Structure formats: structure tokens, C-alpha cells
Amino acid sequence: MELEDVFSSRMRVKILKLIFKFGQLNVSEIARRVNSNYSSTAGHLKVLESEGVLKVYLYGRVRLYSFNSGSQKSKVVQALIDVWEQSGRSGY
């Protein structure tokens, strides 16, 4: 998948920012916080997981998502969000 495809979705960007902020969340909580339905959110999470940006932990039927600490893509995305959020706060 191309970079443009991953970032072409506002929902995926919202999900990434949310996980960056909270560290680890389940699908239902992510869907609630981004004001989306479960199926749509799960689809976006699947894309991000397949690209290696996110990692899923299974606890019975609960799926918790967090950034994949072993992925270079994940590290770059986190750095981008951090810089973007910091520059937004400082007024640049």
C-alpha cells in the first residue's frame, strides 16, 4: 500500500492520533471516540495493522491496538504526529 493510501483517510489519521494520545485502546473505544461504527473502525485498524504501523493484542475477544514499537513506519508516524501536535500548540 502506498503512503498516500494510508494517509488519504481522515478516519485513519484520527485513529493514529487517538492511539498516540492514549497508547492502547480497544476497537469499541476507538470507534466511540472517533464517532464511527465498529465495522468501519475495524476496517481502518486492519489496514494500519497490515502496514505494520499498529499492533493488536488479543485478550479473549478483546482486541487492543497500539503502535508497533518494532516497526520503522510506526516510529516515523509517531514522530510526525508528535511534531505536528507540538507545532500546533506553539502557534507556528
PDB file of C-alpha atoms in Angstrom:
ATOM      1  CA  MET A   1       0.000   0.000   0.000  1.00  0.00           C
ATOM      2  CA  GLU A   2       1.254   3.463  -0.849  1.00  0.00           C
ATOM      3  CA  LEU A   3       1.757   6.208   1.722  1.00  0.00           C
ATOM      4  CA  GLU A   4      -0.981   8.267   0.068  1.00  0.00           C
ATOM      5  CA  ASP A   5      -3.432   5.414   0.539  1.00  0.00           C
ATOM      6  CA  VAL A   6      -2.713   5.116   4.248  1.00  0.00           C
ATOM      7  CA  PHE A   7      -2.983   8.860   4.912  1.00  0.00           C
ATOM      8  CA  SER A   8      -5.805   9.567   2.466  1.00  0.00           C
ATOM      9  CA  SER A   9      -8.360   8.710   5.125  1.00  0.00           C
ATOM     10  CA  ARG A  10      -9.232  11.284   7.783  1.00  0.00           C
ATOM     11  CA  MET A  11     -10.529   8.435   9.914  1.00  0.00           C
ATOM     12  CA  ARG A  12      -7.175   6.627   9.848  1.00  0.00           C
ATOM     13  CA  VAL A  13      -5.379   9.835  10.822  1.00  0.00           C
ATOM     14  CA  LYS A  14      -7.855  10.375  13.685  1.00  0.00           C
ATOM     15  CA  ILE A  15      -7.278   6.793  14.840  1.00  0.00           C
ATOM     16  CA  LEU A  16      -3.494   7.237  14.757  1.00  0.00           C
ATOM     17  CA  LYS A  17      -3.699  10.473  16.747  1.00  0.00           C
ATOM     18  CA  LEU A  18      -6.000   8.834  19.284  1.00  0.00           C
ATOM     19  CA  ILE A  19      -3.717   5.847  19.819  1.00  0.00           C
ATOM     20  CA  PHE A  20      -0.744   8.205  20.025  1.00  0.00           C
ATOM     21  CA  LYS A  21      -2.533  10.096  22.809  1.00  0.00           C
ATOM     22  CA  PHE A  22      -3.783   7.110  24.829  1.00  0.00           C
ATOM     23  CA  GLY A  23      -1.229   4.416  23.963  1.00  0.00           C
ATOM     24  CA  GLN A  24      -3.586   1.456  23.720  1.00  0.00           C
ATOM     25  CA  LEU A  25      -7.321   1.212  23.063  1.00  0.00           C
ATOM     26  CA  ASN A  26      -9.859  -1.410  22.040  1.00  0.00           C
ATOM     27  CA  VAL A  27     -11.912  -1.220  18.852  1.00  0.00           C
ATOM     28  CA  SER A  28     -15.135  -0.158  20.566  1.00  0.00           C
ATOM     29  CA  GLU A  29     -13.447   2.676  22.444  1.00  0.00           C
ATOM     30  CA  ILE A  30     -11.703   3.876  19.287  1.00  0.00           C
ATOM     31  CA  ALA A  31     -14.989   3.790  17.352  1.00  0.00           C
ATOM     32  CA  ARG A  32     -16.751   5.748  20.079  1.00  0.00           C
ATOM     33  CA  ARG A  33     -14.030   8.391  20.315  1.00  0.00           C
ATOM     34  CA  VAL A  34     -13.804   8.945  16.528  1.00  0.00           C
ATOM     35  CA  ASN A  35     -17.596   8.863  16.180  1.00  0.00           C
ATOM     36  CA  SER A  36     -17.686   5.921  13.792  1.00  0.00           C
ATOM     37  CA  ASN A  37     -19.259   2.486  13.727  1.00  0.00           C
ATOM     38  CA  TYR A  38     -17.461  -0.664  14.822  1.00  0.00           C
ATOM     39  CA  SER A  39     -17.160  -2.218  11.342  1.00  0.00           C
ATOM     40  CA  SER A  40     -15.708   0.858   9.697  1.00  0.00           C
ATOM     41  CA  THR A  41     -13.252   1.396  12.540  1.00  0.00           C
ATOM     42  CA  ALA A  42     -12.193  -2.253  12.480  1.00  0.00           C
ATOM     43  CA  GLY A  43     -11.533  -1.964   8.732  1.00  0.00           C
ATOM     44  CA  HIS A  44      -9.286   1.067   9.198  1.00  0.00           C
ATOM     45  CA  LEU A  45      -7.449  -0.658  12.032  1.00  0.00           C
ATOM     46  CA  LYS A  46      -6.905  -3.705   9.826  1.00  0.00           C
ATOM     47  CA  VAL A  47      -5.251  -1.513   7.169  1.00  0.00           C
ATOM     48  CA  LEU A  48      -2.970   0.109   9.746  1.00  0.00           C
ATOM     49  CA  GLU A  49      -2.111  -3.276  11.234  1.00  0.00           C
ATOM     50  CA  SER A  50      -1.371  -4.814   7.831  1.00  0.00           C
ATOM     51  CA  GLU A  51       1.039  -1.947   7.108  1.00  0.00           C
ATOM     52  CA  GLY A  52       2.871  -2.647  10.359  1.00  0.00           C
ATOM     53  CA  VAL A  53       2.005   0.702  11.944  1.00  0.00           C
ATOM     54  CA  LEU A  54      -0.240  -0.774  14.628  1.00  0.00           C
ATOM     55  CA  LYS A  55      -0.040  -3.975  16.620  1.00  0.00           C
ATOM     56  CA  VAL A  56      -3.003  -5.859  18.052  1.00  0.00           C
ATOM     57  CA  TYR A  57      -3.072  -7.698  21.374  1.00  0.00           C
ATOM     58  CA  LEU A  58      -5.783 -10.277  21.891  1.00  0.00           C
ATOM     59  CA  TYR A  59      -7.233 -10.768  25.363  1.00  0.00           C
ATOM     60  CA  GLY A  60     -10.003 -13.287  24.826  1.00  0.00           C
ATOM     61  CA  ARG A  61     -12.418 -11.486  22.498  1.00  0.00           C
ATOM     62  CA  VAL A  62     -10.981  -8.045  23.239  1.00  0.00           C
ATOM     63  CA  ARG A  63      -8.613  -6.583  20.647  1.00  0.00           C
ATOM     64  CA  LEU A  64      -6.327  -3.835  21.933  1.00  0.00           C
ATOM     65  CA  TYR A  65      -4.434  -1.709  19.447  1.00  0.00           C
ATOM     66  CA  SER A  66      -1.210   0.204  19.986  1.00  0.00           C
ATOM     67  CA  PHE A  67       1.702   1.419  17.895  1.00  0.00           C
ATOM     68  CA  ASN A  68       4.042  -1.347  16.744  1.00  0.00           C
ATOM     69  CA  SER A  69       7.251  -0.470  18.582  1.00  0.00           C
ATOM     70  CA  GLY A  70       9.298  -2.709  16.293  1.00  0.00           C
ATOM     71  CA  SER A  71       8.204  -1.004  13.077  1.00  0.00           C
ATOM     72  CA  GLN A  72      10.135   1.807  11.416  1.00  0.00           C
ATOM     73  CA  LYS A  73       6.885   3.027   9.822  1.00  0.00           C
ATOM     74  CA  SER A  74       5.301   3.224  13.251  1.00  0.00           C
ATOM     75  CA  LYS A  75       8.190   5.242  14.659  1.00  0.00           C
ATOM     76  CA  VAL A  76       8.021   7.700  11.762  1.00  0.00           C
ATOM     77  CA  VAL A  77       4.244   8.105  12.106  1.00  0.00           C
ATOM     78  CA  GLN A  78       4.592   8.731  15.841  1.00  0.00           C
ATOM     79  CA  ALA A  79       7.331  11.302  15.244  1.00  0.00           C
ATOM     80  CA  LEU A  80       5.181  13.043  12.631  1.00  0.00           C
ATOM     81  CA  ILE A  81       2.187  13.222  14.983  1.00  0.00           C
ATOM     82  CA  ASP A  82       4.395  14.465  17.833  1.00  0.00           C
ATOM     83  CA  VAL A  83       5.972  17.243  15.740  1.00  0.00           C
ATOM     84  CA  TRP A  84       2.620  18.205  14.228  1.00  0.00           C
ATOM     85  CA  GLU A  85       0.883  18.377  17.615  1.00  0.00           C
ATOM     86  CA  GLN A  86       3.787  20.303  19.211  1.00  0.00           C
ATOM     87  CA  SER A  87       3.896  22.868  16.410  1.00  0.00           C
ATOM     88  CA  GLY A  88       0.115  23.299  16.678  1.00  0.00           C
ATOM     89  CA  ARG A  89       0.418  24.174  20.366  1.00  0.00           C
ATOM     90  CA  SER A  90       3.232  26.666  19.874  1.00  0.00           C
ATOM     91  CA  GLY A  91       1.376  28.594  17.178  1.00  0.00           C
ATOM     92  CA  TYR A  92       3.760  28.035  14.254  1.00  0.00           C
TER      93      TYR A  92
END
